[in-house]
Tab-separated table of C-alpha atoms and ligand atoms in Angstrom:
chain	number	residue	atom	x	y	z
A	17	MET	CA	157.827	151.477	107.176
A	18	ARG	CA	159.574	153.767	104.704
A	19	LEU	CA	159.892	153.952	100.924
A	20	ILE	CA	163.320	155.279	99.960
A	21	LEU	CA	163.427	157.307	96.737
A	22	ALA	CA	166.852	156.641	95.225
A	23	THR	CA	167.286	159.931	93.421
A	24	HIS	CA	169.191	163.138	93.918
A	25	ASN	CA	167.226	164.962	91.205
A	26	SER	CA	165.111	167.608	92.955
A	27	GLY	CA	162.603	167.765	90.058
A	28	LYS	CA	161.927	164.032	90.276
A	29	LEU	CA	161.695	164.206	94.062
A	30	ARG	CA	159.043	166.919	93.871
A	31	GLU	CA	157.005	164.859	91.402
A	32	TYR	CA	157.318	161.593	93.392
A	33	ARG	CA	156.301	163.242	96.654
A	34	ALA	CA	153.010	164.154	94.935
A	35	LEU	CA	152.700	160.870	92.996
A	36	LEU	CA	153.221	158.666	96.059
A	37	ALA	CA	151.100	160.721	98.455
A	38	GLY	CA	148.583	158.748	100.482
A	39	LEU	CA	150.492	155.464	100.607
A	40	PRO	CA	150.820	153.721	103.964
A	41	LEU	CA	154.577	154.334	103.687
A	42	GLU	CA	156.763	157.244	104.756
A	43	VAL	CA	158.282	158.523	101.504
A	44	VAL	CA	161.858	159.759	102.040
A	45	SER	CA	164.811	160.517	99.790
A	46	LEU	CA	168.345	159.178	100.158
A	47	ALA	CA	169.364	162.672	101.270
A	48	ASP	CA	166.614	162.617	103.951
A	49	CYS	CA	168.287	159.423	105.217
A	50	GLY	CA	171.671	161.151	105.394
A	51	SER	CA	173.104	159.479	102.278
A	52	ASP	CA	174.648	161.684	99.607
A	53	GLU	CA	176.494	158.820	97.909
A	54	VAL	CA	175.571	158.860	94.196
A	55	PRO	CA	174.169	155.460	93.119
A	56	PRO	CA	175.877	153.707	90.182
A	57	GLU	CA	174.288	154.262	86.778
A	58	ASP	CA	176.354	152.561	84.080
A	59	GLY	CA	173.841	150.154	82.562
A	60	SER	CA	172.870	150.053	78.907
A	61	SER	CA	169.111	150.544	79.328
A	62	PHE	CA	166.675	152.568	81.403
A	63	ALA	CA	165.664	149.388	83.238
A	64	GLU	CA	169.232	148.393	84.113
A	65	ASN	CA	169.983	151.861	85.435
A	66	ALA	CA	166.752	152.072	87.432
A	67	LEU	CA	167.536	148.692	89.021
A	68	GLN	CA	171.107	149.751	89.832
A	69	LYS	CA	169.832	152.826	91.652
A	70	ALA	CA	167.076	150.958	93.506
A	71	ARG	CA	169.519	148.168	94.514
A	72	HIS	CA	171.863	150.812	95.879
A	73	ALA	CA	169.084	152.075	98.179
A	74	HIS	CA	168.058	148.519	99.091
A	75	ARG	CA	171.651	147.702	100.105
A	76	LEU	CA	171.831	150.782	102.313
A	77	PHE	CA	168.350	150.425	103.830
A	78	PRO	CA	167.304	146.755	103.489
A	79	GLN	CA	164.385	147.073	105.926
A	80	ASP	CA	162.606	149.594	103.685
A	81	TRP	CA	161.030	149.690	100.240
A	82	ALA	CA	163.313	151.172	97.557
A	83	LEU	CA	162.172	152.981	94.414
A	84	ALA	CA	164.300	154.486	91.645
A	85	ASP	CA	163.550	155.963	88.263
A	86	ASP	CA	165.714	156.120	85.203
A	87	SER	CA	164.257	158.378	82.586
A	88	GLY	CA	165.166	160.469	79.596
A	89	LEU	CA	164.278	162.075	76.340
A	90	VAL	CA	164.367	159.896	73.202
A	91	VAL	CA	164.515	161.838	69.917
A	92	ASP	CA	163.818	159.847	66.736
A	93	ALA	CA	165.857	162.014	64.334
A	94	LEU	CA	168.864	161.690	66.667
A	95	GLY	CA	168.738	157.903	66.688
A	96	GLY	CA	167.225	157.908	70.191
A	97	ARG	CA	169.685	160.358	71.751
A	98	PRO	CA	170.052	161.656	74.403
A	99	GLY	CA	168.113	158.661	75.838
A	100	ILE	CA	169.769	157.088	78.864
A	101	HIS	CA	172.413	159.833	78.709
A	102	SER	CA	169.890	162.687	79.065
A	103	SER	CA	171.250	164.025	82.338
A	104	ARG	CA	174.861	163.858	81.056
A	105	TYR	CA	174.160	165.194	77.545
A	106	ALA	CA	176.480	168.073	76.508
A	107	GLY	CA	178.572	167.443	79.617
A	108	GLU	CA	177.640	166.165	83.067
A	109	THR	CA	177.771	169.593	84.699
A	110	SER	CA	176.291	171.706	81.886
A	111	SER	CA	173.103	173.649	82.620
A	112	TYR	CA	169.780	172.728	81.007
A	113	GLU	CA	170.030	175.927	78.970
A	114	VAL	CA	173.208	174.482	77.423
A	115	LYS	CA	171.786	170.949	77.026
A	116	ILE	CA	168.649	172.309	75.340
A	117	GLY	CA	170.719	174.554	73.043
A	118	HIS	CA	172.873	171.561	72.099
A	119	LEU	CA	169.820	169.408	71.375
A	120	LEU	CA	168.186	172.086	69.201
A	121	ALA	CA	171.442	172.552	67.259
A	122	GLU	CA	171.836	168.788	66.729
A	123	LEU	CA	168.271	168.556	65.514
A	124	ALA	CA	168.754	171.478	63.103
A	125	ASP	CA	171.672	169.537	61.578
A	126	ALA	CA	169.845	166.187	61.499
A	127	ALA	CA	169.099	164.595	58.141
A	128	SER	CA	165.501	163.836	59.133
A	129	PRO	CA	163.026	166.725	59.441
A	130	SER	CA	161.024	164.761	62.059
A	131	ARG	CA	160.842	166.322	65.525
A	132	ALA	CA	159.069	163.289	67.047
A	133	ALA	CA	160.279	162.440	70.544
A	134	ARG	CA	159.170	160.781	73.730
A	135	PHE	CA	159.926	160.917	77.408
A	136	VAL	CA	160.570	157.432	78.810
A	137	CYS	CA	160.566	156.433	82.461
A	138	VAL	CA	161.360	153.060	84.002
A	139	ILE	CA	160.696	152.679	87.712
A	140	ALA	CA	162.413	149.926	89.693
A	141	LEU	CA	160.759	148.921	92.946
A	142	ILE	CA	162.343	146.605	95.533
A	143	ALA	CA	160.468	145.163	98.500
A	144	PRO	CA	162.174	144.692	101.882
A	145	ASP	CA	162.221	140.933	101.187
A	146	GLY	CA	164.262	141.586	98.008
A	147	ARG	CA	161.567	141.079	95.368
A	148	GLU	CA	162.139	143.388	92.396
A	149	TRP	CA	159.842	144.878	89.750
A	150	THR	CA	160.333	147.232	86.830
A	151	VAL	CA	157.500	149.133	85.146
A	152	ASP	CA	157.612	151.770	82.448
A	153	GLY	CA	155.727	154.742	81.074
A	154	GLU	CA	156.071	156.974	78.037
A	155	LEU	CA	154.846	160.367	76.895
A	156	GLU	CA	154.842	161.035	73.148
A	157	GLY	CA	155.474	164.516	71.831
A	158	GLU	CA	157.797	166.623	69.692
A	159	ILE	CA	160.817	168.802	70.176
A	160	GLY	CA	159.694	172.424	70.148
A	161	HIS	CA	161.594	175.150	68.313
A	162	SER	CA	162.376	177.206	71.404
A	163	PRO	CA	161.972	176.779	75.174
A	164	ARG	CA	158.580	177.624	76.721
A	165	GLY	CA	157.431	177.623	80.328
A	166	THR	CA	159.036	177.491	83.727
A	167	GLU	CA	157.281	174.457	85.270
A	168	GLY	CA	158.820	171.004	85.599
A	169	PHE	CA	162.541	170.506	85.137
A	170	GLY	CA	165.157	169.299	82.652
A	171	TYR	CA	163.960	169.237	79.049
A	172	ASP	CA	160.332	170.175	79.834
A	173	PRO	CA	160.556	173.625	78.168
A	174	ILE	CA	161.299	172.094	74.745
A	175	PHE	CA	158.990	169.072	74.961
A	176	TRP	CA	156.009	170.068	72.845
A	177	LEU	CA	152.608	168.408	73.210
A	178	PRO	CA	150.839	169.126	69.896
A	179	GLU	CA	147.373	167.992	71.023
A	180	ILE	CA	147.204	170.675	73.697
A	181	ALA	CA	149.609	173.144	72.035
A	182	MET	CA	151.716	173.511	75.160
A	183	SER	CA	155.202	172.507	76.203
A	184	SER	CA	155.482	170.258	79.249
A	185	GLY	CA	157.255	173.218	80.858
A	186	GLU	CA	153.919	175.039	80.739
A	187	LEU	CA	151.901	172.257	82.390
A	188	ASP	CA	150.457	172.545	85.837
A	189	PRO	CA	152.413	169.989	87.957
A	190	VAL	CA	149.233	168.076	88.854
A	191	TYR	CA	148.333	167.711	85.180
A	192	LYS	CA	151.901	166.755	84.228
A	193	ASN	CA	151.851	163.957	86.813
A	194	ARG	CA	148.559	162.710	85.396
A	195	ILE	CA	149.825	162.328	81.813
A	196	SER	CA	153.604	162.062	82.044
A	197	HIS	CA	155.913	159.096	81.484
A	198	ARG	CA	156.613	159.168	85.224
A	199	GLY	CA	152.951	159.440	86.146
A	200	ARG	CA	152.077	156.504	83.877
A	201	ALA	CA	154.826	154.281	85.267
A	202	ASN	CA	153.819	155.307	88.763
A	203	GLN	CA	150.213	154.211	88.184
A	204	LYS	CA	151.574	150.664	87.774
A	205	VAL	CA	153.665	151.034	90.936
A	206	ARG	CA	150.562	152.106	92.849
A	207	VAL	CA	148.707	149.012	91.620
A	208	LEU	CA	151.598	146.816	92.746
A	209	LEU	CA	151.860	148.499	96.131
A	210	ASP	CA	148.098	148.478	96.709
A	211	ARG	CA	148.105	144.737	96.145
A	212	MET	CA	151.196	144.018	98.212
A	213	LEU	CA	150.863	146.197	101.276
A	214	ASP	CA	148.614	145.576	104.159
A	215	GLY	CA	147.304	148.679	105.943
A	216	ASN	CA	150.612	149.046	107.811
A	217	GLY	CA	152.840	149.191	104.760
A	218	LEU	CA	154.108	145.673	105.352
A	219	PRO	CA	154.531	143.239	102.452
A	220	GLY	CA	151.421	141.101	102.020
A	221	GLN	CA	150.950	138.065	99.836
A	222	PRO	CA	153.297	137.691	96.835
A	223	HIS	CA	151.513	138.779	93.695
A	224	PRO	CA	152.340	138.114	90.030
A	225	VAL	CA	154.332	140.848	88.336
A	226	LEU	CA	152.294	143.231	86.149
B	6	ITT	P1	168.886	160.450	89.575
B	6	ITT	O1	169.710	159.456	88.798
B	6	ITT	O2	169.502	160.879	90.873
B	6	ITT	O3	167.455	160.018	89.740
B	6	ITT	P2	169.195	162.037	87.189
B	6	ITT	O4	168.768	163.432	86.811
B	6	ITT	O5	170.626	161.666	86.928
B	6	ITT	O6	168.811	161.821	88.713
B	6	ITT	P3	168.355	160.151	85.174
B	6	ITT	O7	169.691	159.570	85.021
B	6	ITT	O8	167.151	159.262	85.194
B	6	ITT	O9	168.236	161.024	86.499
B	6	ITT	O10	168.196	161.225	84.018
B	6	ITT	C1	166.953	161.717	83.742
B	6	ITT	C2	167.121	162.952	82.871
B	6	ITT	O11	166.144	162.910	81.826
B	6	ITT	C3	166.795	164.181	83.692
B	6	ITT	O12	167.956	164.696	84.329
B	6	ITT	C4	166.231	165.094	82.624
B	6	ITT	O13	167.285	165.636	81.909
B	6	ITT	C5	165.490	164.138	81.723
B	6	ITT	N1	164.100	163.964	82.162
B	6	ITT	C6	163.537	162.851	82.696
B	6	ITT	N2	162.268	163.079	83.030
B	6	ITT	C7	162.013	164.348	82.716
B	6	ITT	C8	160.884	165.167	82.856
B	6	ITT	O14	159.776	164.720	83.415
B	6	ITT	N3	160.981	166.422	82.425
B	6	ITT	C9	162.105	166.892	81.866
B	6	ITT	N4	163.239	166.209	81.715
B	6	ITT	C10	163.184	164.927	82.149
């Protein structure tokens, strides 16, 4: 049995392939399944968007498990922006250099001097029998003053982790997965899957939601 990752973001795919390693499921992306159709994503919360994307995969491949993530960067001094619009911030097709420049400029103009921010991730998981779960994870940090590091993707170069004095763009991928918003949400997914799969990746007994 397969688990379909409903994402076209190559950075997320790389992280999920590591995060989901060792499951009794074949982890494949929508593109691996020959689907390049972009799932809908017009909800008003991370959870709604994650469910929309996972339901899209479940509709296309109802025999398989479906997993989607909606995530983003929430900046306090910007009233939570870019938030659920992180991938479309400063224009859908703009590069991350442009998005990061735009964010730093907005923050320089913000009334509040606070640079507090967090990465948020909500994962939606759908079983072949249609049961749905959402779980979340967060990583607290600050917006750095200039980009640092070439690891990760998206906003990682300007996400500053004061306790370790590094940006998340400087983190080894294994360490990022251990502490990140995505890694934390995924730990809950692994608990769910461990409880629900028998050794063959088939749904076992229903289990209360976490
Ligand atoms: P899919 O919908 O195909 O999964 P997407 O990139 O559009 O891909 P989202 O709508 O969930 O995904 O947007 C997430 C954006 O938030 C992502 O493009 C980054 O800009 C940012 N983001 C999320 N997690 C991140 C991380 O771990 N590191 C850096 N930026 C991250």
